[in-house]
Short mmCIF file of C-alpha atoms in Angstrom, two decimals:
data_model
loop_
_atom_site.label_atom_id
_atom_site.label_comp_id
_atom_site.label_asym_id
_atom_site.label_seq_id
_atom_site.Cartn_x
_atom_site.Cartn_y
_atom_site.Cartn_z
CA UNK A 487 66.47 120.69 131.08
CA UNK A 488 64.32 122.90 128.89
CA UNK A 489 65.29 123.62 125.29
CA UNK A 490 63.79 124.62 121.96
CA UNK A 491 65.22 123.31 118.67
CA UNK A 492 64.25 123.07 115.01
CA UNK A 493 62.69 119.76 113.95
CA UNK A 494 64.87 119.56 110.82
CA UNK A 495 68.14 119.83 112.77
CA UNK A 496 67.05 117.48 115.56
CA UNK A 497 65.86 114.86 113.08
CA UNK A 498 69.19 114.96 111.24
CA UNK A 499 71.16 114.61 114.50
CA UNK A 500 68.99 111.69 115.66
CA UNK A 501 69.32 110.01 112.28
CA UNK A 502 73.11 110.00 112.63
CA UNK A 503 72.96 108.93 116.29
CA UNK A 504 70.60 106.04 115.56
CA UNK A 505 73.32 104.30 113.57
CA UNK A 506 75.53 104.17 116.67
CA UNK A 507 72.97 102.34 118.81
CA UNK A 508 73.35 98.58 119.25
CA UNK A 509 70.53 96.49 117.79
CA UNK A 510 70.60 94.33 120.89
CA UNK A 511 71.96 96.52 123.66
CA UNK A 512 73.62 94.70 126.57
CA UNK A 513 72.42 97.42 128.94
CA UNK A 514 69.08 99.27 128.67
CA UNK A 515 70.79 102.67 128.66
CA UNK A 516 72.79 101.73 125.54
CA UNK A 517 69.52 101.68 123.61
CA UNK A 518 69.14 105.36 124.55
CA UNK A 519 70.59 108.61 123.29
CA UNK A 520 71.63 111.24 125.79
CA UNK A 521 70.39 114.78 125.24
CA UNK A 522 72.44 117.51 126.91
CA UNK A 523 71.52 121.21 126.77
CA UNK A 524 74.32 123.73 127.44
CA UNK A 525 74.28 127.48 126.73
CA UNK A 526 73.27 127.74 123.06
CA UNK A 527 73.34 124.13 121.87
CA UNK A 528 71.78 120.71 122.29
CA UNK A 529 74.16 117.75 122.01
CA UNK A 530 73.03 114.23 121.15
CA UNK A 531 75.24 111.38 122.43
CA UNK A 532 75.05 107.76 121.23
CA UNK A 533 77.26 104.67 121.58
CA UNK A 534 77.29 100.90 121.18
CA UNK A 535 80.60 100.70 123.12
CA UNK A 536 82.44 99.94 119.84
CA UNK A 537 81.94 103.39 118.34
CA UNK A 538 80.18 106.59 119.33
CA UNK A 539 78.79 109.84 117.96
CA UNK A 540 78.45 113.27 119.56
CA UNK A 541 76.37 115.64 117.42
CA UNK A 542 75.65 119.26 118.37
CA UNK A 543 72.91 121.53 117.00
CA UNK A 544 71.96 125.12 117.73
CA UNK A 545 69.23 125.59 120.36
CA UNK A 546 67.50 128.10 122.63
CA UNK A 547 68.32 126.79 126.09
CA UNK A 548 66.13 127.98 128.97
CA UNK A 549 67.33 125.44 131.54
CA UNK A 550 70.57 123.44 131.06
CA UNK A 551 70.48 119.73 131.84
CA UNK A 552 70.51 116.25 130.38
CA UNK A 553 68.46 113.08 130.08
CA UNK A 554 68.59 109.79 128.15
CA UNK A 555 65.64 108.46 126.18
CA UNK A 556 65.11 105.48 123.83
CA UNK A 557 66.73 106.29 120.49
CA UNK A 558 64.20 104.50 118.27
CA UNK A 559 61.15 106.09 119.89
CA UNK A 560 62.58 109.61 119.88
CA UNK A 561 63.77 109.34 116.28
CA UNK A 562 60.40 108.03 115.06
CA UNK A 563 58.53 110.83 116.84
CA UNK A 564 60.74 113.65 115.58
CA UNK A 565 60.89 112.26 112.02
CA UNK A 566 57.09 112.43 111.82
CA UNK A 567 56.73 115.95 113.21
CA UNK A 568 56.14 118.91 110.93
CA UNK A 569 58.97 121.35 110.27
CA UNK A 570 59.35 124.04 112.89
CA UNK A 571 60.16 124.42 116.56
CA UNK A 572 60.20 121.51 119.01
CA UNK A 573 60.12 122.08 122.78
CA UNK A 574 61.94 119.52 124.92
CA UNK A 575 61.68 119.55 128.70
CA UNK A 576 63.15 116.98 131.08
CA UNK A 577 61.26 116.39 134.31
CA UNK A 578 62.91 113.77 136.49
CA UNK A 579 63.11 110.73 134.16
CA UNK A 580 60.58 111.88 131.58
CA UNK A 581 61.02 113.96 128.45
CA UNK A 582 58.07 116.22 127.63
CA UNK A 583 57.76 117.14 123.95
CA UNK A 584 55.66 119.79 122.25
CA UNK A 585 55.54 120.67 118.55
CA UNK A 586 52.52 122.35 116.97
CA UNK A 587 49.48 120.38 118.10
CA UNK A 588 51.60 117.44 119.26
CA UNK A 589 52.27 116.77 122.94
CA UNK A 590 54.00 113.71 124.32
CA UNK A 591 55.90 112.22 127.23
CA UNK A 592 58.78 109.78 126.71
CA UNK A 593 60.11 107.70 129.61
CA UNK A 594 63.89 107.96 130.06
CA UNK A 595 66.78 106.88 132.25
CA UNK A 596 68.98 109.03 134.46
CA UNK A 597 71.92 110.39 132.46
CA UNK A 598 74.39 109.63 135.28
CA UNK A 599 74.59 106.02 134.04
CA UNK A 600 75.42 106.97 130.44
CA UNK A 601 79.04 106.23 129.33
CA UNK A 602 81.47 109.14 129.04
CA UNK A 603 82.14 109.88 125.38
CA UNK A 604 84.86 112.03 123.78
CA UNK A 605 83.48 115.42 122.77
CA UNK A 606 86.58 117.00 121.24
CA UNK A 607 89.96 116.18 119.75
CA UNK A 608 93.22 116.70 121.61
CA UNK A 609 96.45 118.51 120.76
CA UNK A 610 97.83 115.55 118.80
CA UNK A 611 95.02 115.76 116.23
CA UNK A 612 95.84 116.48 112.60
CA UNK A 613 93.86 117.36 109.47
CA UNK A 614 93.11 115.13 106.48
CA UNK A 615 91.44 116.07 103.17
CA UNK A 616 87.96 114.62 103.45
CA UNK A 617 87.16 114.40 99.74
CA UNK A 618 90.29 112.34 99.00
CA UNK A 619 89.69 110.13 102.05
CA UNK A 620 86.08 109.38 101.07
CA UNK A 621 87.17 108.63 97.50
CA UNK A 622 89.72 106.11 98.77
CA UNK A 623 87.26 104.55 101.21
CA UNK A 624 84.79 103.99 98.36
CA UNK A 625 87.46 101.95 96.59
CA UNK A 626 88.42 100.02 99.73
CA UNK A 627 85.44 99.20 101.94
CA UNK A 628 83.88 96.65 99.56
CA UNK A 629 86.92 94.43 100.10
CA UNK A 630 86.70 94.28 103.91
CA UNK A 631 85.94 90.86 105.39
CA UNK A 632 82.73 90.17 107.28
CA UNK A 633 84.22 87.16 109.07
CA UNK A 634 84.28 87.96 112.80
CA UNK A 635 86.51 84.92 113.35
CA UNK A 636 89.34 87.03 111.91
CA UNK A 637 88.76 90.45 113.49
CA UNK A 638 91.87 92.04 111.96
CA UNK A 639 90.36 91.62 108.47
CA UNK A 640 87.08 93.33 109.41
CA UNK A 641 88.75 96.73 109.16
CA UNK A 642 90.91 98.84 106.85
CA UNK A 643 94.64 99.20 107.43
CA UNK A 644 95.86 102.82 107.47
CA UNK A 645 99.60 103.09 106.77
CA UNK A 646 101.08 106.54 107.44
CA UNK A 647 104.52 107.28 105.98
CA UNK A 648 106.59 110.16 104.67
CA UNK A 649 105.10 109.48 101.21
CA UNK A 650 101.51 109.87 102.40
CA UNK A 651 98.73 107.54 103.46
CA UNK A 652 98.02 104.03 102.14
CA UNK A 653 94.71 102.23 102.72
CA UNK A 654 94.61 98.43 102.48
CA UNK A 655 91.73 95.98 102.86
CA UNK A 656 91.48 92.22 102.30
CA UNK A 657 89.05 89.40 102.99
CA UNK A 658 91.60 86.67 102.31
CA UNK A 659 90.44 86.15 98.71
CA UNK A 660 91.11 89.63 97.32
CA UNK A 661 93.00 92.75 98.32
CA UNK A 662 92.60 96.45 97.58
CA UNK A 663 95.26 99.12 97.99
CA UNK A 664 94.85 102.83 97.41
CA UNK A 665 97.17 105.73 98.19
CA UNK A 666 96.48 109.31 99.23
CA UNK A 667 99.45 111.67 98.61
CA UNK A 668 98.82 113.71 101.75
CA UNK A 669 101.34 114.99 104.27
CA UNK A 670 100.50 114.54 107.96
CA UNK A 671 102.30 114.94 111.25
CA UNK A 672 102.41 111.13 111.51
CA UNK A 673 105.33 109.69 109.54
CA UNK A 674 105.44 106.03 110.58
CA UNK A 675 102.30 104.42 111.95
CA UNK A 676 99.86 101.59 111.17
CA UNK A 677 96.31 101.34 112.52
CA UNK A 678 93.34 99.16 111.58
CA UNK A 679 89.97 100.88 111.79
CA UNK A 680 86.60 99.06 111.78
CA UNK A 681 84.45 99.16 108.68
CA UNK A 682 81.48 100.59 110.58
CA UNK A 683 83.09 103.90 111.54
CA UNK A 684 84.61 104.30 108.07
CA UNK A 685 81.18 103.89 106.45
CA UNK A 686 79.90 106.70 108.67
CA UNK A 687 82.81 108.93 107.67
CA UNK A 688 82.14 108.22 104.00
CA UNK A 689 78.56 109.46 104.49
CA UNK A 690 79.73 112.90 105.68
CA UNK A 691 79.95 114.66 102.33
CA UNK A 692 81.70 117.87 103.32
CA UNK A 693 84.56 119.73 101.67
CA UNK A 694 86.30 120.81 104.88
CA UNK A 695 89.30 118.78 106.11
CA UNK A 696 88.49 116.21 108.77
CA UNK A 697 90.25 116.23 112.15
CA UNK A 698 91.85 112.92 113.13
CA UNK A 699 93.37 111.75 116.39
CA UNK A 700 94.68 108.35 117.47
CA UNK A 701 94.73 107.79 121.21
CA UNK A 702 97.01 104.86 121.97
CA UNK A 703 96.18 104.80 125.68
CA UNK A 704 92.45 104.34 125.16
CA UNK A 705 92.97 102.48 121.86
CA UNK A 706 90.57 104.89 120.16
CA UNK A 707 90.40 106.81 116.91
CA UNK A 708 88.60 110.16 116.89
CA UNK A 709 87.25 112.05 113.89
CA UNK A 710 86.21 115.67 114.23
CA UNK A 711 83.81 117.66 112.07
CA UNK A 712 82.41 121.17 112.62
CA UNK A 713 79.42 119.97 114.63
CA UNK A 714 80.25 116.34 115.32
CA UNK A 715 82.84 114.03 116.88
CA UNK A 716 82.89 110.33 115.93
CA UNK A 717 85.01 107.80 117.78
CA UNK A 718 85.82 104.14 117.39
CA UNK A 719 88.02 101.49 118.88
CA UNK A 720 91.18 100.55 116.98
CA UNK A 721 91.27 96.88 115.97
CA UNK A 722 94.18 95.11 117.65
CA UNK A 723 96.25 92.44 115.95
CA UNK A 724 98.73 91.93 113.13
CA UNK A 725 97.47 92.78 109.65
CA UNK A 726 98.78 90.46 106.89
CA UNK A 727 101.96 91.57 105.13
CA UNK A 728 100.21 92.81 102.00
CA UNK A 729 103.44 93.77 100.21
CA UNK A 730 104.50 90.10 100.07
CA UNK A 731 101.16 89.09 98.54
CA UNK A 732 101.27 91.50 95.59
CA UNK A 733 103.13 89.99 92.59
CA UNK A 734 106.18 91.97 91.54
CA UNK A 735 106.11 90.81 87.90
CA UNK A 736 103.64 89.45 85.36
CA UNK A 737 103.77 87.67 82.01
CA UNK A 738 100.53 88.76 80.36
CA UNK A 739 98.92 92.22 80.30
CA UNK A 740 95.37 92.89 79.17
CA UNK A 741 93.48 96.14 78.57
CA UNK A 742 89.72 95.71 78.34
CA UNK A 743 86.73 98.05 78.11
CA UNK A 744 85.13 98.28 81.57
CA UNK A 745 81.49 98.45 80.46
CA UNK A 746 81.82 95.62 77.95
CA UNK A 747 83.46 93.42 80.55
CA UNK A 748 80.84 94.31 83.18
CA UNK A 749 78.00 93.41 80.82
CA UNK A 750 79.64 90.08 79.99
CA UNK A 751 80.25 89.31 83.68
CA UNK A 752 76.58 89.94 84.45
CA UNK A 753 75.52 87.56 81.69
CA UNK A 754 77.91 84.90 82.97
CA UNK A 755 76.66 85.33 86.52
CA UNK A 756 73.21 84.02 85.52
CA UNK A 757 74.75 80.58 85.03
CA UNK A 758 77.51 80.91 87.65
CA UNK A 759 75.20 81.57 90.62
CA UNK A 760 74.45 77.87 90.97
CA UNK A 761 78.10 76.88 90.52
CA UNK A 762 79.78 78.65 93.45
CA UNK A 763 79.89 81.93 91.46
CA UNK A 764 82.73 80.61 89.30
CA UNK A 765 83.40 81.95 85.81
CA UNK A 766 86.28 81.00 83.54
CA UNK A 767 88.33 83.49 81.54
CA UNK A 768 90.21 82.04 78.58
CA UNK A 769 92.76 84.43 77.07
CA UNK A 770 94.02 83.92 73.54
CA UNK A 771 95.16 86.15 70.69
CA UNK A 772 91.55 86.83 69.64
CA UNK A 773 90.60 88.26 73.04
CA UNK A 774 88.95 86.99 76.22
CA UNK A 775 86.31 84.27 76.30
CA UNK A 776 84.25 84.32 79.48
CA UNK A 777 82.26 81.15 80.19
CA UNK A 778 80.16 79.67 82.95
CA UNK A 779 78.06 76.57 83.41
CA UNK A 780 75.41 75.07 85.65
CA UNK A 781 74.02 71.58 85.82
CA UNK A 782 70.52 73.03 86.26
CA UNK A 783 70.64 76.12 84.03
CA UNK A 784 73.03 75.27 81.19
CA UNK A 785 76.14 76.85 79.75
CA UNK A 786 77.20 80.10 78.10
CA UNK A 787 80.26 81.82 76.68
CA UNK A 788 80.90 85.38 75.50
CA UNK A 789 83.80 87.02 73.71
CA UNK A 790 85.30 90.32 74.91
CA UNK A 791 87.79 92.33 72.84
CA UNK A 792 91.04 93.15 74.60
CA UNK A 793 94.49 94.51 73.90
CA UNK A 794 96.83 91.68 74.93
CA UNK A 795 100.61 91.80 75.44
CA UNK A 796 103.05 89.05 76.41
CA UNK A 797 100.77 86.09 75.62
CA UNK A 798 102.69 83.12 74.21
CA UNK A 799 100.01 80.45 74.60
CA UNK A 800 96.39 80.27 75.63
CA UNK A 801 95.78 81.00 79.32
CA UNK A 802 92.77 80.08 81.45
CA UNK A 803 91.96 81.46 84.88
CA UNK A 804 88.80 81.15 87.01
CA UNK A 805 87.40 83.80 89.34
CA UNK A 806 84.44 84.47 91.58
CA UNK A 807 82.31 86.69 89.32
CA UNK A 808 81.11 88.77 92.28
CA UNK A 809 84.67 89.89 93.03
CA UNK A 810 85.19 91.19 89.50
CA UNK A 811 81.75 92.82 89.37
CA UNK A 812 82.34 94.71 92.64
CA UNK A 813 85.74 95.83 91.40
CA UNK A 814 84.33 97.18 88.13
CA UNK A 815 81.78 99.23 90.09
CA UNK A 816 84.56 101.33 91.69
CA UNK A 817 86.80 101.74 88.64
CA UNK A 818 86.79 105.38 87.47
CA UNK A 819 88.18 105.06 83.97
CA UNK A 820 86.77 103.41 80.85
CA UNK A 821 89.49 100.75 80.76
CA UNK A 822 90.59 98.00 83.13
CA UNK A 823 94.18 96.76 83.08
CA UNK A 824 94.78 93.14 84.11
CA UNK A 825 98.20 91.62 84.81
CA UNK A 826 98.50 87.82 84.94
CA UNK A 827 101.26 85.29 85.48
CA UNK A 828 99.38 81.99 85.22
CA UNK A 829 96.08 80.38 86.12
CA UNK A 830 96.97 79.81 89.77
CA UNK A 831 98.67 83.10 90.72
CA UNK A 832 96.85 86.23 91.93
CA UNK A 833 95.59 88.52 89.19
CA UNK A 834 96.46 92.21 89.51
CA UNK A 835 93.80 94.69 88.39
CA UNK A 836 94.57 98.37 87.82
CA UNK A 837 92.69 101.51 86.84
CA UNK A 838 94.76 103.43 84.25
CA UNK A 839 92.95 106.60 85.33
CA UNK A 840 94.06 106.16 88.96
CA UNK A 841 97.71 105.11 89.32
CA UNK A 842 97.34 105.07 93.13
CA UNK A 843 94.83 102.18 93.01
CA UNK A 844 95.60 98.45 92.85
CA UNK A 845 93.37 95.42 93.29
CA UNK A 846 94.31 91.76 93.60
CA UNK A 847 92.04 88.71 93.21
CA UNK A 848 92.97 85.12 93.96
CA UNK A 849 91.87 82.67 91.25
CA UNK A 850 89.52 79.77 91.97
CA UNK A 851 90.87 76.25 91.58
CA UNK A 852 88.62 74.27 89.28
CA UNK A 853 88.83 70.71 88.01
CA UNK A 854 89.59 70.25 84.35
#
């Protein structure tokens, strides 16, 4: 293999690929990226066996071929080179590199042992609007569980129907639901995709529609861009019946200024950090009183103005402040709408500016 590429393009491709390499690879070759030169492009392959990336860049190819080299070493070298042309030449199991005054040799591994990765989407692929998908992922990913003991909750549920696409995520203590009114060829399907691949998709800020394919035989999801194909396993298992969890009715409705509530939550968190992150919200006709206490730090309470409907008597509910703070960070509008039934039922949080978004938080049981 002998190829010439621009440092800027190679560095960008290696930066993407580096995020698909396992921190502790089970096999030495999985710590490597595979470089393959064909006709007028150089393709960089990377995988951790859970998800993979195939990124292509334009190149002047003198001799086609391929080789695998350690991802970290190659990325660090290229990132520190000056802008301009980089010459790559594979000789047996070494990669010779030249760029300006720099010359180096990187030891590699034969590419024959590298896993086969999908490089294109099939005929069953369909298009999705990328901007709308990324917007919905931003409002969903923060709610995904990190508990590997419940794998099904470590991903986002995609529900395809005739009405569009619904994204759902839950960690067992809270739940987020957002809808995308998009028409696809898939009318009735549910898949759970890992958080990792969805974070990578959210980083690809492009306006063009994204190609999507679900391969049931290989249990893989593929995502196609102009110069890149990302793939991931589909998480197997039964996602919780989220529709049964969401309350159908409520007794009390509150409308509160987002920024004022966020500032108050941050003040309360200073005292709540040492008390399992618990804050108490007391709702009465005057508004919302948010309080927290700590045996070491002390106590505090703050009043927040709110428009309240349906309140017959004072209501108190306790939440993990971090859940509310993370929710407020993804709300688009200036107001937050809260629907409550009592102090022990899930609270429903809505963004009046986005009718396709709904968030649910389970209250914390506290003594007294």
